[in-house]
XYZ file of C-alpha atoms in Angstrom:
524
model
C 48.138 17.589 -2.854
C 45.996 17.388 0.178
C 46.640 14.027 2.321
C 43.404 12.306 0.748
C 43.003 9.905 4.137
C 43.000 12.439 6.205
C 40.832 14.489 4.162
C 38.270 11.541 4.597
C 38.722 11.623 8.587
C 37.905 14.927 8.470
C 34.563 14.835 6.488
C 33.666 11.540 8.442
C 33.783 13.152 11.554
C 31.812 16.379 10.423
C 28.972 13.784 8.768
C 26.076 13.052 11.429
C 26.395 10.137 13.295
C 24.672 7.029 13.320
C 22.742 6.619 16.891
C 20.669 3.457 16.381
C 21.314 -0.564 15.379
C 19.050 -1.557 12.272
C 16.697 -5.189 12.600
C 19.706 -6.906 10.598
C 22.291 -5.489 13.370
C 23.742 -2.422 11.587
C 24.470 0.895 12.370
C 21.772 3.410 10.960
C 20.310 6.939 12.242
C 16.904 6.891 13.870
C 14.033 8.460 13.127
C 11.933 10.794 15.456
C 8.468 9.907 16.991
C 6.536 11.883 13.732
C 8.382 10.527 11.007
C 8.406 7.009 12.368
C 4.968 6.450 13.231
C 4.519 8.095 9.443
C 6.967 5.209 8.355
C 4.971 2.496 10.146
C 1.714 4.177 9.178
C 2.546 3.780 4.971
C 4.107 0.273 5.442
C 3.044 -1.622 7.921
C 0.212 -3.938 7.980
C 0.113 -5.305 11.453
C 1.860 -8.579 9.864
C 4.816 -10.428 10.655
C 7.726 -8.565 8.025
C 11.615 -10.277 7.375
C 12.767 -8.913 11.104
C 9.524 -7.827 13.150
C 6.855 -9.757 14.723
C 3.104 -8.525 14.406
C 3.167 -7.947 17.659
C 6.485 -5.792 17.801
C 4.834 -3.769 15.247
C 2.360 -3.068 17.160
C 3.658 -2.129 20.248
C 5.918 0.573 18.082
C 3.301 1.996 16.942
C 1.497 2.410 20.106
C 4.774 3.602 21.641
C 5.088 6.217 18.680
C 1.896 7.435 18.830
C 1.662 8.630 22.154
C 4.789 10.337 21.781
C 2.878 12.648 18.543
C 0.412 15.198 19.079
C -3.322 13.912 18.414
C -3.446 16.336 15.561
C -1.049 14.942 13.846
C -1.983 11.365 14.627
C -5.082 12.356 12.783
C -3.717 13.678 9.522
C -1.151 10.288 9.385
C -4.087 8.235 9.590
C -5.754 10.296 7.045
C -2.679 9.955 4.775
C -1.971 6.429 5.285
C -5.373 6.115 4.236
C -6.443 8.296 1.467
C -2.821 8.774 -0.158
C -0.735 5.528 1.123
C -3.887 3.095 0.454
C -3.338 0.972 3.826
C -6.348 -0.462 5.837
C -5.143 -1.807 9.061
C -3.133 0.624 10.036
C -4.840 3.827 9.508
C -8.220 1.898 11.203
C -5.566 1.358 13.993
C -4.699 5.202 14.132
C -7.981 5.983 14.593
C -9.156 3.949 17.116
C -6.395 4.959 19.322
C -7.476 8.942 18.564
C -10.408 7.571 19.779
C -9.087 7.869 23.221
C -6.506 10.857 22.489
C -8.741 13.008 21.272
C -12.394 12.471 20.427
C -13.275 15.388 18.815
C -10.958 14.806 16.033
C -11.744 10.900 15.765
C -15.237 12.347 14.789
C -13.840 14.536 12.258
C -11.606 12.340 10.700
C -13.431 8.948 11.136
C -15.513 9.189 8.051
C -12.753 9.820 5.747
C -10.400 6.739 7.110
C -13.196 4.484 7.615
C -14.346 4.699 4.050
C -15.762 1.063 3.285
C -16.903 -2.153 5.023
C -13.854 -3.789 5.749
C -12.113 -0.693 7.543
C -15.616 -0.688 9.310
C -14.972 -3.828 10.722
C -11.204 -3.544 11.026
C -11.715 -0.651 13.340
C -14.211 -2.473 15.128
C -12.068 -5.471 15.732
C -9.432 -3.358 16.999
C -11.532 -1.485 18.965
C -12.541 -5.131 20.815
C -8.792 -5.891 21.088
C -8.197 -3.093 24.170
C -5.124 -2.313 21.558
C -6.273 1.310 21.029
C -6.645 1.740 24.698
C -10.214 0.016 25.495
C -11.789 -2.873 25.387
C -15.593 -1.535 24.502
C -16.556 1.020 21.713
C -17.724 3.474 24.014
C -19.767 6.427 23.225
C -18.436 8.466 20.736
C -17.270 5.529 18.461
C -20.921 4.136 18.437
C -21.987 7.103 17.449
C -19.840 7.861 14.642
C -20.125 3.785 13.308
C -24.399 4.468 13.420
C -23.908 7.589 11.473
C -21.490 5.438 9.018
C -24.423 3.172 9.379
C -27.266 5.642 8.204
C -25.252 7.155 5.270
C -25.487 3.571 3.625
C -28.393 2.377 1.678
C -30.255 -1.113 2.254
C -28.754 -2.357 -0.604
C -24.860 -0.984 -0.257
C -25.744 -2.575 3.544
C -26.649 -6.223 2.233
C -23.364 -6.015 -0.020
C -21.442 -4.906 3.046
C -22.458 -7.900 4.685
C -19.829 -10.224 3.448
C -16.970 -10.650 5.725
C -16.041 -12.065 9.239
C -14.475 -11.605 12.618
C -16.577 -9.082 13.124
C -19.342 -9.550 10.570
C -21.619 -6.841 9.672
C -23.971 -8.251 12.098
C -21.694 -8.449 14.844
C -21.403 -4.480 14.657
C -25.424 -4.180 14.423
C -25.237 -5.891 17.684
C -23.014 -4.013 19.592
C -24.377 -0.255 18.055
C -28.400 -1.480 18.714
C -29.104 0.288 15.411
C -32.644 1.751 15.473
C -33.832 1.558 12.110
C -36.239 4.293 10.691
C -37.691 2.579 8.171
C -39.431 -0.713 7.415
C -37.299 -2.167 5.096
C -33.920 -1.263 6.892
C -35.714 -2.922 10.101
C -36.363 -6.054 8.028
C -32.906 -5.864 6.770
C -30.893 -5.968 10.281
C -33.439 -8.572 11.164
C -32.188 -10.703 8.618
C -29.174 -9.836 8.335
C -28.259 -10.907 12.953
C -30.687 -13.747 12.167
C -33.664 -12.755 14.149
C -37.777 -12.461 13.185
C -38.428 -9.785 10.459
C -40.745 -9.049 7.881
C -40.119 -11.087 4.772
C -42.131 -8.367 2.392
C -40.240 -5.830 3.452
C -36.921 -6.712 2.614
C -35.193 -4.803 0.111
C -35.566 -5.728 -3.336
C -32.193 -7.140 -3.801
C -32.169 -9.560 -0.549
C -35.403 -11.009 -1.967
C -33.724 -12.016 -5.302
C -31.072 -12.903 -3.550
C -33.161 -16.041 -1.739
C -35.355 -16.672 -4.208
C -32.087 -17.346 -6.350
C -31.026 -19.484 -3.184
C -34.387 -21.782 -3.445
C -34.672 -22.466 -7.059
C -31.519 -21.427 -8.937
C -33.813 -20.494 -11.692
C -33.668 -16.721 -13.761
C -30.546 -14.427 -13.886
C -27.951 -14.578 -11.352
C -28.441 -11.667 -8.572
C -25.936 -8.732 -8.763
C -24.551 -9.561 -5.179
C -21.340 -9.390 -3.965
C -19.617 -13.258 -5.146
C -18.766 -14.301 -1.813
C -22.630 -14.484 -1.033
C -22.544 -16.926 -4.303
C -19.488 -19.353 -4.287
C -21.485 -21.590 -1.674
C -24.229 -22.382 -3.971
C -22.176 -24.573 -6.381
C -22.235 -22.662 -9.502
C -22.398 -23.618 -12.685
C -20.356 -21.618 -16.249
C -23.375 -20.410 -17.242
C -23.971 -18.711 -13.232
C -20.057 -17.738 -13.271
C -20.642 -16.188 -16.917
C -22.949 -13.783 -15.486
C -21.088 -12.967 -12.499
C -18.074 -12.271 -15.125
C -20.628 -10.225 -17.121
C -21.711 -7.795 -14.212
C -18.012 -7.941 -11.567
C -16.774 -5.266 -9.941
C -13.284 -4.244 -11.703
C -11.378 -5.797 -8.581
C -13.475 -8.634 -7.963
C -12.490 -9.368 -11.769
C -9.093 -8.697 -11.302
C -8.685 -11.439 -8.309
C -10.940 -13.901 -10.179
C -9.243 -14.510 -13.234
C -8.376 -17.797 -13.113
C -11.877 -18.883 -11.498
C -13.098 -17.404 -14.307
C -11.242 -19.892 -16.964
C -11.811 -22.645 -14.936
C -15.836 -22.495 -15.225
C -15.632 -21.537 -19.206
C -16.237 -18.003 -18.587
C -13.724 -17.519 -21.931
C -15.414 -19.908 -24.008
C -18.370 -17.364 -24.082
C -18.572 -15.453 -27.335
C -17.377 -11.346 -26.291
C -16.626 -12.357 -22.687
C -12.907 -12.463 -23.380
C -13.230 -8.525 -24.861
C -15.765 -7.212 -22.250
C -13.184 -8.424 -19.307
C -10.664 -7.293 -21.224
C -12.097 -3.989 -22.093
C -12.839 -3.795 -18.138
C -9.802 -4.093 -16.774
C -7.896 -1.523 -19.048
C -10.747 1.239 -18.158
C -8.738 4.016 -16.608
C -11.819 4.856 -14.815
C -12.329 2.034 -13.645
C -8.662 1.503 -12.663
C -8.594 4.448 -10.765
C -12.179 4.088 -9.218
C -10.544 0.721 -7.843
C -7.680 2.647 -5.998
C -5.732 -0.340 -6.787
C -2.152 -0.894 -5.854
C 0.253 -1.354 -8.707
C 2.127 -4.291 -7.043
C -1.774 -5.830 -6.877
C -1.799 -5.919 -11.046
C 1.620 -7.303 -10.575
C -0.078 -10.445 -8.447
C -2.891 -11.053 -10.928
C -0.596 -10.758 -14.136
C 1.617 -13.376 -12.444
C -1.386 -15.560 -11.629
C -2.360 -16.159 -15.177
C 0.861 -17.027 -16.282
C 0.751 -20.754 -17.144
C -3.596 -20.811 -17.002
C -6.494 -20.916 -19.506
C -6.898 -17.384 -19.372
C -6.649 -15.503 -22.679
C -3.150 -13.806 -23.427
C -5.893 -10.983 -24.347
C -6.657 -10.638 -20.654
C -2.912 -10.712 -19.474
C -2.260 -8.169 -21.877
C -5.347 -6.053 -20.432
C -3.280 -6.519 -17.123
C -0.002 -5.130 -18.222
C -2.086 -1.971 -19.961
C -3.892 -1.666 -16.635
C -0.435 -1.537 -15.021
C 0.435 1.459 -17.320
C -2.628 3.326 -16.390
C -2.095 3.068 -12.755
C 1.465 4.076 -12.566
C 0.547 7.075 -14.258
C 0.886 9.554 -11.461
C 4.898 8.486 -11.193
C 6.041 11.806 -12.951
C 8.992 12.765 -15.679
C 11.484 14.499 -12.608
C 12.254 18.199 -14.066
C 13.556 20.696 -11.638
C 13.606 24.455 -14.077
C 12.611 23.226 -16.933
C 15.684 20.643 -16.823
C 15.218 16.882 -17.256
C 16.850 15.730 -14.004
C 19.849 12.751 -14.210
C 17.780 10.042 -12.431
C 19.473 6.854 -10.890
C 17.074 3.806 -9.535
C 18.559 1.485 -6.401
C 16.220 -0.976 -6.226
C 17.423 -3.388 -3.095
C 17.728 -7.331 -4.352
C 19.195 -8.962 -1.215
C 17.733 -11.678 0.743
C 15.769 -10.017 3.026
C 13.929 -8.143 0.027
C 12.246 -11.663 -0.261
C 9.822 -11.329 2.376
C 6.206 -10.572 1.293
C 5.937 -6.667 1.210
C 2.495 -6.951 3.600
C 4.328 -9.472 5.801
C 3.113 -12.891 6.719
C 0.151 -13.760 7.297
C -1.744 -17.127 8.175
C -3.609 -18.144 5.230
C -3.982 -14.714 3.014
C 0.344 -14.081 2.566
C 0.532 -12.465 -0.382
C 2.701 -13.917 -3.150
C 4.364 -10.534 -3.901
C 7.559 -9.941 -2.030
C 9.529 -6.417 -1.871
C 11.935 -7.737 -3.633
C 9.046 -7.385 -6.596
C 7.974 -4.041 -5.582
C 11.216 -2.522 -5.750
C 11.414 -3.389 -8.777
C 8.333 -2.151 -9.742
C 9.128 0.908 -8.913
C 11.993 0.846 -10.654
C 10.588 -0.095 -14.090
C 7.545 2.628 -13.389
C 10.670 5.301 -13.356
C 12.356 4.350 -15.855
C 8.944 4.138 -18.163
C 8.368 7.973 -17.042
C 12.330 8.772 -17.513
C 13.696 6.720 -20.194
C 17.079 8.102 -19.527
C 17.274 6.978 -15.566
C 19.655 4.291 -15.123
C 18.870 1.159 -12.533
C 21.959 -0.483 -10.526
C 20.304 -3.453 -8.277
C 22.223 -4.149 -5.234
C 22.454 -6.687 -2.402
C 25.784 -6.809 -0.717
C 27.397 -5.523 -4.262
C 26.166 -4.174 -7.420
C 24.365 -5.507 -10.503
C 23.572 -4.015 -13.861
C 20.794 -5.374 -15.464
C 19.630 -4.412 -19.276
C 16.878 -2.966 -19.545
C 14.931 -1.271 -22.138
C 12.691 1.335 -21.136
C 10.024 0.687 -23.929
C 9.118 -2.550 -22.430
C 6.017 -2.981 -20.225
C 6.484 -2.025 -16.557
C 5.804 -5.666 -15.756
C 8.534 -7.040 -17.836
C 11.126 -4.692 -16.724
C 10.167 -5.608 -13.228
C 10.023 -9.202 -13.500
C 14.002 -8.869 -14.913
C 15.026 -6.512 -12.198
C 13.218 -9.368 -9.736
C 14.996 -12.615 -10.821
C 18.589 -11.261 -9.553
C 20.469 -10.985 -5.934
C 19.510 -13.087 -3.096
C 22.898 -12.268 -1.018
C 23.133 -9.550 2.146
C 22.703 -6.391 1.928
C 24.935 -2.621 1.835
C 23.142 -0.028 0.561
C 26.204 1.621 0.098
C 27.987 -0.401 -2.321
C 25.843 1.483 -5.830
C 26.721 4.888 -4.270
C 30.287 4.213 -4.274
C 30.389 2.524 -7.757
C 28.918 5.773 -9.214
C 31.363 7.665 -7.369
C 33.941 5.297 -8.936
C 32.967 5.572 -12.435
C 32.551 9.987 -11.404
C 28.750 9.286 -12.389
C 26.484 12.461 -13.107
C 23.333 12.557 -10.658
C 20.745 14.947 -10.288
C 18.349 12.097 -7.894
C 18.914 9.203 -6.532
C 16.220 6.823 -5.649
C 16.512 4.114 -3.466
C 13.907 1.033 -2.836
C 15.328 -0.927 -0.062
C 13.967 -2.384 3.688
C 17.156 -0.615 4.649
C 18.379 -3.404 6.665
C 22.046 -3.056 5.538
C 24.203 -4.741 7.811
C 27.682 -6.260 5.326
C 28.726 -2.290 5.452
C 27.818 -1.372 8.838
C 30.454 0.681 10.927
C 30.462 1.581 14.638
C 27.205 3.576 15.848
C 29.002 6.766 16.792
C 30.485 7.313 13.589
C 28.498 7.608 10.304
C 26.686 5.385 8.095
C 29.174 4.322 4.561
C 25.482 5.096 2.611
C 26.075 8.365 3.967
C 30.018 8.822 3.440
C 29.750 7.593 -0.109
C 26.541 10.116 -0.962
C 28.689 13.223 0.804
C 31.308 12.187 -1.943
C 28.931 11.838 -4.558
C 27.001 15.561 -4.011
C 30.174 16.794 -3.302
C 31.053 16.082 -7.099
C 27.166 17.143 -8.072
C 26.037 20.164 -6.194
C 21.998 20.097 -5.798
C 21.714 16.231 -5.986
C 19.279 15.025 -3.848
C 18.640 11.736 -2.151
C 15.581 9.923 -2.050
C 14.943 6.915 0.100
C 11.906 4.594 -0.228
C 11.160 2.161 2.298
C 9.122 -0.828 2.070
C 9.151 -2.257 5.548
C 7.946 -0.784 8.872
C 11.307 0.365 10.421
C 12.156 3.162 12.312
C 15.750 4.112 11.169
C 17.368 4.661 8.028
C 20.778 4.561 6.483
C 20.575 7.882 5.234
C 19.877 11.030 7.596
C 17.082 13.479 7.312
C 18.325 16.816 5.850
C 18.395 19.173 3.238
C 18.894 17.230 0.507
C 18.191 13.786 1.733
C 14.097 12.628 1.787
C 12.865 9.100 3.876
C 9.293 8.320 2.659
C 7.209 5.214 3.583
C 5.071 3.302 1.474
C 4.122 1.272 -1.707
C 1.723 2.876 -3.207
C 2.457 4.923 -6.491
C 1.493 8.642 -4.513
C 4.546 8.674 -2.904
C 6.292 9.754 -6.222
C 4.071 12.873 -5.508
C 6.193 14.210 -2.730
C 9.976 12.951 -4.889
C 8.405 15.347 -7.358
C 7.710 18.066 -4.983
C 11.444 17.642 -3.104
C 13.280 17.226 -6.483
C 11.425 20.599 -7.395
C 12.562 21.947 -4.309
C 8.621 22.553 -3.233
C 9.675 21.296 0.417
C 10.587 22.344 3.399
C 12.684 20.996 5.940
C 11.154 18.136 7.550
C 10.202 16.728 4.019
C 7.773 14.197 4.192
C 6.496 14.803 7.769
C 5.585 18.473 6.392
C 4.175 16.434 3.348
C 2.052 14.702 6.123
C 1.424 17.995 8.347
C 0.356 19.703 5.539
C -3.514 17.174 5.165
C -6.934 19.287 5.740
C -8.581 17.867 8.710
């Protein structure tokens, strides 16, 4: 029989070796320039995360972006946008094409900057000198006065909610010239200077008149423009009657605090709302952002009707996470969600006065649940510096599998230590999934040799031929535990889409370079 230790040596000196030091001060394998400014672009959020400052994020992704070519600057942005769901950072991306290359900001500016608040995101970076500038400049004036003149009067007044810059900050700095009467009485209003009372769209008019006498039905306006006015149920009942599906979904609870309930058929017409798949995906709502609300109402006056919309709403937006087949077959799935401590901080990192209450911890778990909903026969090990099995059924709701994956760990972290207890109990995989920060750090071994995620995976495809190994990270790090190659895929990000390109690598649909050819591969 072969000498088994030295048979180890051997294939730890032929695996690739780890050339970086992880946040948490382990060995890992970096990334290069492309697939970690993709990385930062599906994860980060400019916020402070576990290990980085705001600021540190920031000056990676400046780093990493003028190591890329502009082109495919572009398409990240456009992914991180239209497929990964992020605001600051694509608006980031593009203001720094701005200066890169501005024939391409123009092309692409229209599909990242796709709503108010990336409008004045980009313009506050802009101001910053972050992208490279202090001023907007030509070119970016003229692409935010086209954004300008593809809006109506009234989606203009409802864009006008918001700060730091406000809408009217923006008109300011552009010196729109309006082309029609009412749009000129509009920007008058709206940066507080003389205009033409008559000739203010019909909607700004009912919105003061509502102002003055509080008297007929509540205007359909944006509720920020309302909650100053002291409101009354029967004002909040109409608001509930005629809200936007996410302005429902984060206004729950205000909702059962002003009676909105207590209304005959308001409990089934919110409910009915929020499980509308069109309205669901209309939304292009996050599923961890269902997770938040659900959680919110546990303990409230809001109807266990409503909470139970929630949870189907949660169904209908995980839909896109796929059953994984590879010819024909129904592919051996295992789920690593990471439960250590670091999995605690808020998965769009701190932030003064709007930190989300979700951590990645919940995420991870998420997106565990989701896969085991799609593949009932996937099994989950959680791990934080050593493994934990955790019943599950898959026929419960996404959100109660999650909430039980959630409540367990707390302790350091080795992403190694599920690998080797599947290679200890000779486990059959076909994909591995893991959800992790991929800070590990308890298993870490000296950069120059390999990672032990890495030496426990060679063992495990050595025993299963055509497994593949899929790592999901929830943080904005630029190394991994596992190295890029044939049958190992790093993608970025939170939102459900990303179960897209696991499909398309567990198919065998990509090439080498995975998810950075996933990226490449965006129309611009």
């Amino acid at each position: 029989m072969a000498n088994k230790s030295l048979f180890e040596s051997l294939v730890g000196r032929l695996l690739p070796k780890a050339d970086a030091i992880d946040e948490a001060g382990g060995s890992a394998h970096a990334f290069g320039p492309e697939h970690a400014l993709a990385q930062l672009a599906a994860t980060g959020c400019l916020n402070a995360t576990y290990y980085a400052s705001a600021d540190t994020q920031l000056a990676k992704v400046v780093e990493l972006a003028s190591k890329v070519e502009p082109l495919f600057l572009a398409k990240t942005a456009i992914h991180a946008r239209e497929k990964g769901l992020m605001k600051d950072m694509p608006a980031l991306l593009v203001a720094m094409l701005s200066v890169r290359s501005p024939e391409l900001f123009a092309r692409v500016f229209d599909r990242v900057i796709d709503d108010p608040k990336m409008l004045r995101t980009f313009v506050q970076i802009m101001r910053s000198g972050q992208a490279g500038r202090k001023s907007l400049g030509t070119r970016p004036k003229k692409q935010i006065l086209g954004w300008l003149d593809k809006r109506t009067d009234e989606q203009l007044f409802r864009a006008s909610v918001g700060d730091a810059p406000s809408l009217a900050d923006v008109l300011k700095m552009v010196h729109s010239k309006p082309a029609t009467d009412s749009r000129r009485a509009l920007y008058g209003y709206l940066v507080g200077k003389d205009h033409v009372a008559n000739d203010l769209p019909p909607l700004v008019t009912q919105f003061e008149q509502y102002k003055k006498d509080k008297k007929g039905d509540v205007p359909d306006v944006p509720f920020q423009l309302l909650t100053s006015l002291s409101l009354g149920g029967a004002e909040w009942t109409a608001i509930a009657r005629h809200a936007s599906w996410q302005m429902t979904r984060m206004n729950l609870n205000t909702f059962a605090r002003h009676g909105v309930f207590e209304v005959s058929g308001l409990t089934e017409l919110v409910a009915a709302r929020l499980r509308d798949p069109k309205a669901i995906a209309r939304a292009r709502v996050l599923p961890y952002q269902l997770l938040v609300a659900y959680l919110a109402t546990r303990g409230t006056e809001v109807p266990a009707q409503v909470a139970e919309a929630l949870q189907d709403a949660m169904e209908h937006a995980t839909r896109n996470v796929p059953t994984f087949t590879a010819d024909g077959r129904e592919l051996k799935v295992w789920v690593l969600p990471d439960v250590s401590g670091s999995m605690s901080s808020p998965v769009t990192g701190f932030r003064k006065g709007s930190t989300t209450k979700v951590r990645c911890v919940d995420v991870a778990a998420l997106v565990a649940a989701t896969v085991l909903r799609q593949n009932p026969s996937a099994e989950v090990i959680c791990f934080d510096d050593a493994p934990k099995r955790v019943a599950l059924n898959a026929r419960d709701s996404v959100i109660t599998n999650a909430q039980r994956l959630a409540a367990v760990g707390g302790g350091g972290t080795s992403t190694s230590v599920p690998l080797a207890l599947m290679n200890a109990k000779k486990a059959k995989a076909d994909l591995v999934i893991y959800v992790s920060d991929n800070q590990s750090w308890v298993d870490s071994r000296a950069v120059g040799t390999s990672t032990q995620t890495m030496i426990e995976w060679n063992k495990l495809v050595a025993r299963n031929p055509g497994a593949k190994l899929v790592c999901i990270d929830l943080t904005p790090y630029a190394h991994t535990q596992a190295k890029e190659r044939a049958d190992i895929l790093n993608v970025g990000g939170f939102s459900d889409r990303v179960f897209e390109v696991i499909s398309a690598f567990a198919m065998g649909g990509l090439d080498q370079g995975h998810w950075v050819s996933a990226i490449g591969a965006t129309n611009v």
